[in-house]
Amino acid sequence: MPASQSRARARERNNVLNRAEFLSLNQPMKGTQETRSSSRKQGGQAGLAPTQNEGTKERRQSQQLPEEDCMQLNPSFKGIAFNSLLAIDICMSKRLGVCASSASSWGSARSMITLLGITGHGVPWIGGTLVCLVKSSTLAGQEVLMNLLLALFLDILIVAGLQKLAKRRGPYDVHPGLLDYLTMDIYAFPAGHASRAAMLSKFFLNHLVLAIPLRILLVLWAFFVGLSRIMIGRHHITDVLSGFVFGYLQFRLVELLWMSSNTCQMIISIW
C-alpha cells in the first residue's frame, strides 16, 4: 500500500494539467466569476439608468408645467393690485392730457398751459433769486434768499437723480424743451415742476408774512402747475402726486440744513 500511494503521488506531480497556471483553463476561478457577474449587473443597471432618468425628468416636467401655468395665469394679489393701479393711472392721465398736442380737444390752450408750467421751472426761479440777492441790502433778506437758492439747487439735483433711477416715460410722446434739458428734467417720475412748486409754496408760507388771499393763491398756483404738466401730456397723475410729496420732503431737508446769517454773509463775501 505505501508503494502504490507513492506511485500515485508521483503521477500527480508529473501531470502537467495539475499545475497552477493551467488550472484556470479547466476551472474558472471564483474572482473572475464574481467580476463577470458584477460587470453584468452594472451593465444592466447602466442600461436601466437612462430610462429611469428620462422617466423622472418627464415626471418633474409634468409636475412643474401646470404650476408654472398657474403662476402665469394667477399672479399674486399684490401684482394684480399694482397692475390695476398702474392701468388706472395711465388711463386717467391720457384722458387728462387734453393739451398734449395741437390736435387735442384743448389744443388751442396748449401755449397758455405751457406758460403756466414755466412758472414752476427751475431756471426762472434761480435767475430771479440771484437778482433779488444782488439787490438785497438786509441781512434777513439775504439769509432767506441764500437758503431759497440752496433749496432750488437741491430740488434740481434730487429730482434729476430720481428720474435717472426710475426712467419712466410720460403718457404721451412729448419731447422735453430746452429749459427741461438745462435742469435735467427729462423723464416723468417724479414731476420736477410739481416738486418745485410744492417746495416753494411751503417755503414762502413759512418764511414770508403773507395775507390769507395770497396764501390761498400760492397753494392754488402749486396745484395748477402740477395739473398743467398732466394736461400737456408730460407726466402721469402719480408723477405729479409724488412730486408734491418730494417737494415737501425737500422743504424739510432745507429746514434741517438751514444756513445762518453769518454763513450766508461769508458765502456772499466769497462771491
Tab-separated table of C-alpha atoms in Angstrom:
chain	number	residue	atom	x	y	z
A	1	MET	CA	0.000	0.000	0.000
A	2	PRO	CA	2.700	2.507	0.723
A	3	ALA	CA	4.344	1.756	-2.601
A	4	SER	CA	1.094	2.292	-4.573
A	5	GLN	CA	0.376	5.608	-2.798
A	6	SER	CA	3.847	6.904	-3.550
A	7	ARG	CA	3.394	5.978	-7.228
A	8	ALA	CA	0.036	7.871	-7.398
A	9	ARG	CA	1.580	10.952	-5.875
A	10	ALA	CA	4.406	10.811	-8.361
A	11	ARG	CA	1.899	10.637	-11.263
A	12	GLU	CA	0.021	13.680	-9.968
A	13	ARG	CA	3.231	15.609	-9.686
A	14	ASN	CA	4.270	14.677	-13.192
A	15	ASN	CA	0.815	15.637	-14.617
A	16	VAL	CA	1.187	18.998	-16.330
A	17	LEU	CA	-2.525	19.910	-16.129
A	18	ASN	CA	-2.398	19.917	-12.339
A	19	ARG	CA	-0.096	22.926	-12.309
A	20	ALA	CA	-1.441	26.283	-11.106
A	21	GLU	CA	-1.017	28.111	-14.408
A	22	PHE	CA	-3.203	25.526	-16.196
A	23	LEU	CA	-5.961	25.271	-13.608
A	24	SER	CA	-7.671	28.402	-14.984
A	25	LEU	CA	-8.114	26.644	-18.312
A	26	ASN	CA	-10.051	23.801	-16.759
A	27	GLN	CA	-11.871	25.557	-13.913
A	28	PRO	CA	-12.567	29.304	-13.873
A	29	MET	CA	-11.530	30.997	-10.665
A	30	LYS	CA	-14.062	32.480	-8.270
A	31	GLY	CA	-12.732	36.017	-8.681
A	32	THR	CA	-13.338	36.018	-12.416
A	33	GLN	CA	-16.851	34.731	-11.937
A	34	GLU	CA	-17.595	37.453	-9.436
A	35	THR	CA	-16.164	40.181	-11.676
A	36	ARG	CA	-18.172	38.886	-14.637
A	37	SER	CA	-21.376	38.775	-12.623
A	38	SER	CA	-20.734	42.245	-11.210
A	39	SER	CA	-19.999	43.628	-14.683
A	40	ARG	CA	-23.224	42.115	-15.983
A	41	LYS	CA	-25.176	43.678	-13.138
A	42	GLN	CA	-23.547	47.058	-13.725
A	43	GLY	CA	-24.257	46.807	-17.431
A	44	GLY	CA	-27.877	46.041	-16.721
A	45	GLN	CA	-28.115	48.904	-14.244
A	46	ALA	CA	-26.397	51.254	-16.697
A	47	GLY	CA	-28.919	50.282	-19.328
A	48	LEU	CA	-31.774	50.960	-16.934
A	49	ALA	CA	-30.337	54.235	-15.596
A	50	PRO	CA	-31.046	56.392	-18.688
A	51	THR	CA	-34.579	55.131	-18.886
A	52	GLN	CA	-35.089	55.829	-15.197
A	53	ASN	CA	-33.575	59.335	-15.536
A	54	GLU	CA	-35.768	60.081	-18.524
A	55	GLY	CA	-38.790	58.888	-16.610
A	56	THR	CA	-38.001	61.088	-13.619
A	57	LYS	CA	-37.386	64.113	-15.869
A	58	GLU	CA	-40.729	63.639	-17.582
A	59	ARG	CA	-42.454	63.323	-14.237
A	60	ARG	CA	-40.812	66.534	-12.986
A	61	GLN	CA	-41.758	68.391	-16.123
A	62	SER	CA	-45.309	67.143	-15.925
A	63	GLN	CA	-45.459	68.329	-12.321
A	64	GLN	CA	-43.816	71.725	-12.952
A	65	LEU	CA	-45.597	72.807	-16.109
A	66	PRO	CA	-49.072	73.117	-14.536
A	67	GLU	CA	-47.596	75.083	-11.639
A	68	GLU	CA	-45.843	77.496	-13.988
A	69	ASP	CA	-49.031	77.936	-15.969
A	70	CYS	CA	-50.910	78.616	-12.768
A	71	MET	CA	-48.324	81.218	-11.743
A	72	GLN	CA	-48.722	82.997	-15.064
A	73	LEU	CA	-52.487	82.821	-15.114
A	74	ASN	CA	-52.981	83.505	-11.399
A	75	PRO	CA	-50.439	86.139	-10.236
A	76	SER	CA	-50.271	87.289	-6.650
A	77	PHE	CA	-52.723	89.772	-5.164
A	78	LYS	CA	-50.023	92.438	-4.920
A	79	GLY	CA	-49.215	92.059	-8.593
A	80	ILE	CA	-52.878	92.326	-9.570
A	81	ALA	CA	-53.367	95.419	-7.394
A	82	PHE	CA	-50.217	97.108	-8.711
A	83	ASN	CA	-51.065	96.414	-12.348
A	84	SER	CA	-54.625	97.625	-11.829
A	85	LEU	CA	-53.491	100.893	-10.242
A	86	LEU	CA	-50.918	101.372	-12.980
A	87	ALA	CA	-53.558	100.848	-15.655
A	88	ILE	CA	-55.920	103.313	-13.958
A	89	ASP	CA	-53.101	105.858	-13.665
A	90	ILE	CA	-52.220	105.593	-17.361
A	91	CYS	CA	-55.869	105.724	-18.463
A	92	MET	CA	-56.729	108.769	-16.341
A	93	SER	CA	-53.515	110.559	-17.319
A	94	LYS	CA	-54.272	110.072	-21.016
A	95	ARG	CA	-57.780	111.407	-20.527
A	96	LEU	CA	-56.474	114.489	-18.721
A	97	GLY	CA	-53.860	115.107	-21.419
A	98	VAL	CA	-56.210	117.445	-23.272
A	99	CYS	CA	-53.335	119.703	-24.409
A	100	ALA	CA	-50.844	117.019	-25.382
A	101	SER	CA	-50.826	118.203	-28.996
A	102	SER	CA	-52.407	120.830	-31.204
A	103	ALA	CA	-54.922	118.225	-32.407
A	104	SER	CA	-56.167	117.507	-28.856
A	105	SER	CA	-59.507	118.694	-27.558
A	106	TRP	CA	-57.896	121.684	-25.794
A	107	GLY	CA	-55.085	122.072	-28.280
A	108	SER	CA	-55.722	125.802	-28.692
A	109	ALA	CA	-54.919	126.369	-24.993
A	110	ARG	CA	-51.638	124.468	-25.122
A	111	SER	CA	-49.461	127.606	-25.210
A	112	MET	CA	-51.213	129.091	-22.165
A	113	ILE	CA	-50.931	125.834	-20.194
A	114	THR	CA	-47.255	125.562	-21.159
A	115	LEU	CA	-46.681	129.115	-19.925
A	116	LEU	CA	-48.278	128.207	-16.602
A	117	GLY	CA	-45.891	125.281	-16.308
A	118	ILE	CA	-42.893	127.541	-16.998
A	119	THR	CA	-43.740	129.492	-13.839
A	120	GLY	CA	-42.703	126.406	-11.906
A	121	HIS	CA	-39.462	125.848	-13.819
A	122	GLY	CA	-36.141	125.977	-12.015
A	123	VAL	CA	-34.245	128.303	-14.373
A	124	PRO	CA	-36.524	131.386	-13.920
A	125	TRP	CA	-36.600	130.865	-10.161
A	126	ILE	CA	-32.822	130.542	-9.839
A	127	GLY	CA	-32.284	133.608	-12.031
A	128	GLY	CA	-34.856	135.656	-10.102
A	129	THR	CA	-33.393	134.612	-6.757
A	130	LEU	CA	-29.891	135.666	-7.835
A	131	VAL	CA	-31.163	139.064	-8.994
A	132	CYS	CA	-33.016	139.625	-5.710
A	133	LEU	CA	-29.948	138.523	-3.743
A	134	VAL	CA	-27.749	141.066	-5.517
A	135	LYS	CA	-30.235	143.871	-4.877
A	136	SER	CA	-30.984	142.871	-1.274
A	137	SER	CA	-29.413	145.044	1.434
A	138	THR	CA	-30.794	143.480	4.630
A	139	LEU	CA	-29.222	140.556	6.453
A	140	ALA	CA	-32.573	138.823	6.979
A	141	GLY	CA	-33.453	139.095	3.295
A	142	GLN	CA	-30.058	137.757	2.232
A	143	GLU	CA	-30.399	134.848	4.641
A	144	VAL	CA	-33.804	133.857	3.237
A	145	LEU	CA	-32.661	134.247	-0.366
A	146	MET	CA	-29.482	132.202	0.166
A	147	ASN	CA	-31.452	129.340	1.701
A	148	LEU	CA	-34.001	129.612	-1.112
A	149	LEU	CA	-31.158	129.283	-3.601
A	150	LEU	CA	-29.920	126.212	-1.723
A	151	ALA	CA	-33.427	124.710	-1.855
A	152	LEU	CA	-33.674	125.259	-5.621
A	153	PHE	CA	-30.337	123.579	-6.306
A	154	LEU	CA	-31.192	120.665	-4.027
A	155	ASP	CA	-34.521	120.256	-5.811
A	156	ILE	CA	-32.836	120.050	-9.224
A	157	LEU	CA	-30.245	117.513	-8.045
A	158	ILE	CA	-32.679	115.273	-6.149
A	159	VAL	CA	-35.325	115.217	-8.896
A	160	ALA	CA	-32.728	114.602	-11.610
A	161	GLY	CA	-31.256	111.702	-9.624
A	162	LEU	CA	-34.663	110.114	-9.006
A	163	GLN	CA	-35.647	110.467	-12.654
A	164	LYS	CA	-32.415	108.805	-13.752
A	165	LEU	CA	-33.174	105.876	-11.445
A	166	ALA	CA	-36.844	105.487	-12.460
A	167	LYS	CA	-36.548	106.372	-16.188
A	168	ARG	CA	-40.303	106.450	-16.566
A	169	ARG	CA	-41.768	107.898	-19.739
A	170	GLY	CA	-44.777	110.158	-19.876
A	171	PRO	CA	-48.232	109.103	-21.079
A	172	TYR	CA	-47.662	110.882	-24.424
A	173	ASP	CA	-44.607	111.122	-26.613
A	174	VAL	CA	-43.874	114.752	-25.716
A	175	HIS	CA	-40.249	115.785	-26.069
A	176	PRO	CA	-38.733	117.899	-23.276
A	177	GLY	CA	-37.950	121.523	-24.018
A	178	LEU	CA	-34.649	123.374	-23.811
A	179	LEU	CA	-35.284	124.521	-20.249
A	180	ASP	CA	-36.054	120.933	-19.229
A	181	TYR	CA	-32.687	119.783	-20.543
A	182	LEU	CA	-30.944	122.561	-18.603
A	183	THR	CA	-32.416	121.290	-15.324
A	184	MET	CA	-32.127	117.603	-16.353
A	185	ASP	CA	-35.924	117.234	-16.136
A	186	ILE	CA	-36.148	114.637	-18.912
A	187	TYR	CA	-38.161	111.728	-17.511
A	188	ALA	CA	-41.619	111.666	-15.948
A	189	PHE	CA	-41.187	110.329	-12.394
A	190	PRO	CA	-41.226	112.397	-10.237
A	191	ALA	CA	-42.557	115.615	-11.753
A	192	GLY	CA	-39.905	118.293	-11.228
A	193	HIS	CA	-42.284	121.231	-11.675
A	194	ALA	CA	-44.678	119.785	-9.095
A	195	SER	CA	-41.938	119.167	-6.530
A	196	ARG	CA	-40.532	122.667	-7.057
A	197	ALA	CA	-43.938	124.303	-6.776
A	198	ALA	CA	-44.741	122.414	-3.572
A	199	MET	CA	-41.352	123.245	-2.058
A	200	LEU	CA	-41.580	126.934	-2.980
A	201	SER	CA	-45.131	127.354	-1.710
A	202	LYS	CA	-44.247	125.732	1.613
A	203	PHE	CA	-41.063	127.806	1.846
A	204	PHE	CA	-42.896	131.112	1.266
A	205	LEU	CA	-45.720	130.189	3.621
A	206	ASN	CA	-43.220	129.577	6.431
A	207	HIS	CA	-40.734	132.409	5.887
A	208	LEU	CA	-42.804	135.272	4.429
A	209	VAL	CA	-45.606	137.223	6.021
A	210	LEU	CA	-48.472	136.957	3.563
A	211	ALA	CA	-52.146	137.781	3.719
A	212	ILE	CA	-54.677	134.978	3.626
A	213	PRO	CA	-55.733	135.616	-0.018
A	214	LEU	CA	-52.089	135.438	-1.082
A	215	ARG	CA	-51.618	132.190	0.839
A	216	ILE	CA	-54.609	130.661	-0.928
A	217	LEU	CA	-53.334	131.855	-4.310
A	218	LEU	CA	-49.905	130.355	-3.547
A	219	VAL	CA	-51.405	126.951	-2.807
A	220	LEU	CA	-53.624	127.113	-5.901
A	221	TRP	CA	-50.613	128.097	-8.012
A	222	ALA	CA	-48.704	124.989	-6.886
A	223	PHE	CA	-51.723	122.798	-7.637
A	224	PHE	CA	-52.292	124.212	-11.136
A	225	VAL	CA	-48.597	123.961	-12.004
A	226	GLY	CA	-48.776	120.229	-11.299
A	227	LEU	CA	-52.054	119.930	-13.207
A	228	SER	CA	-50.608	121.723	-16.226
A	229	ARG	CA	-47.883	119.082	-16.530
A	230	ILE	CA	-50.570	116.399	-16.798
A	231	MET	CA	-52.612	118.394	-19.305
A	232	ILE	CA	-49.717	118.786	-21.744
A	233	GLY	CA	-49.002	115.044	-21.511
A	234	ARG	CA	-45.580	115.230	-19.850
A	235	HIS	CA	-46.431	113.449	-16.596
A	236	HIS	CA	-48.842	110.919	-15.107
A	237	ILE	CA	-51.057	111.683	-12.151
A	238	THR	CA	-48.848	109.629	-9.841
A	239	ASP	CA	-45.782	111.534	-11.100
A	240	VAL	CA	-47.315	114.835	-10.016
A	241	LEU	CA	-48.547	113.495	-6.680
A	242	SER	CA	-45.138	112.045	-5.918
A	243	GLY	CA	-43.617	115.383	-6.955
A	244	PHE	CA	-45.732	117.156	-4.329
A	245	VAL	CA	-44.553	114.671	-1.705
A	246	PHE	CA	-40.897	115.029	-2.643
A	247	GLY	CA	-41.255	118.815	-2.650
A	248	TYR	CA	-42.473	118.772	0.940
A	249	LEU	CA	-39.633	116.442	1.938
A	250	GLN	CA	-37.143	118.775	0.265
A	251	PHE	CA	-38.518	121.674	2.278
A	252	ARG	CA	-37.979	119.676	5.478
A	253	LEU	CA	-34.425	118.922	4.354
A	254	VAL	CA	-33.723	122.607	3.751
A	255	GLU	CA	-35.044	123.399	7.209
A	256	LEU	CA	-32.548	120.928	8.660
A	257	LEU	CA	-29.702	122.401	6.577
A	258	TRP	CA	-30.716	125.994	7.183
A	259	MET	CA	-27.754	128.366	6.838
A	260	SER	CA	-27.375	131.079	9.449
A	261	SER	CA	-26.887	134.738	8.672
A	262	ASN	CA	-23.124	134.551	9.354
A	263	THR	CA	-22.738	131.628	6.970
A	264	CYS	CA	-24.685	133.444	4.285
A	265	GLN	CA	-22.552	136.583	4.698
A	266	MET	CA	-19.372	134.525	4.419
A	267	ILE	CA	-20.600	132.922	1.169
A	268	ILE	CA	-21.638	136.298	-0.246
A	269	SER	CA	-18.226	137.799	0.612
A	270	ILE	CA	-16.511	134.969	-1.296
A	271	TRP	CA	-18.528	135.892	-4.397
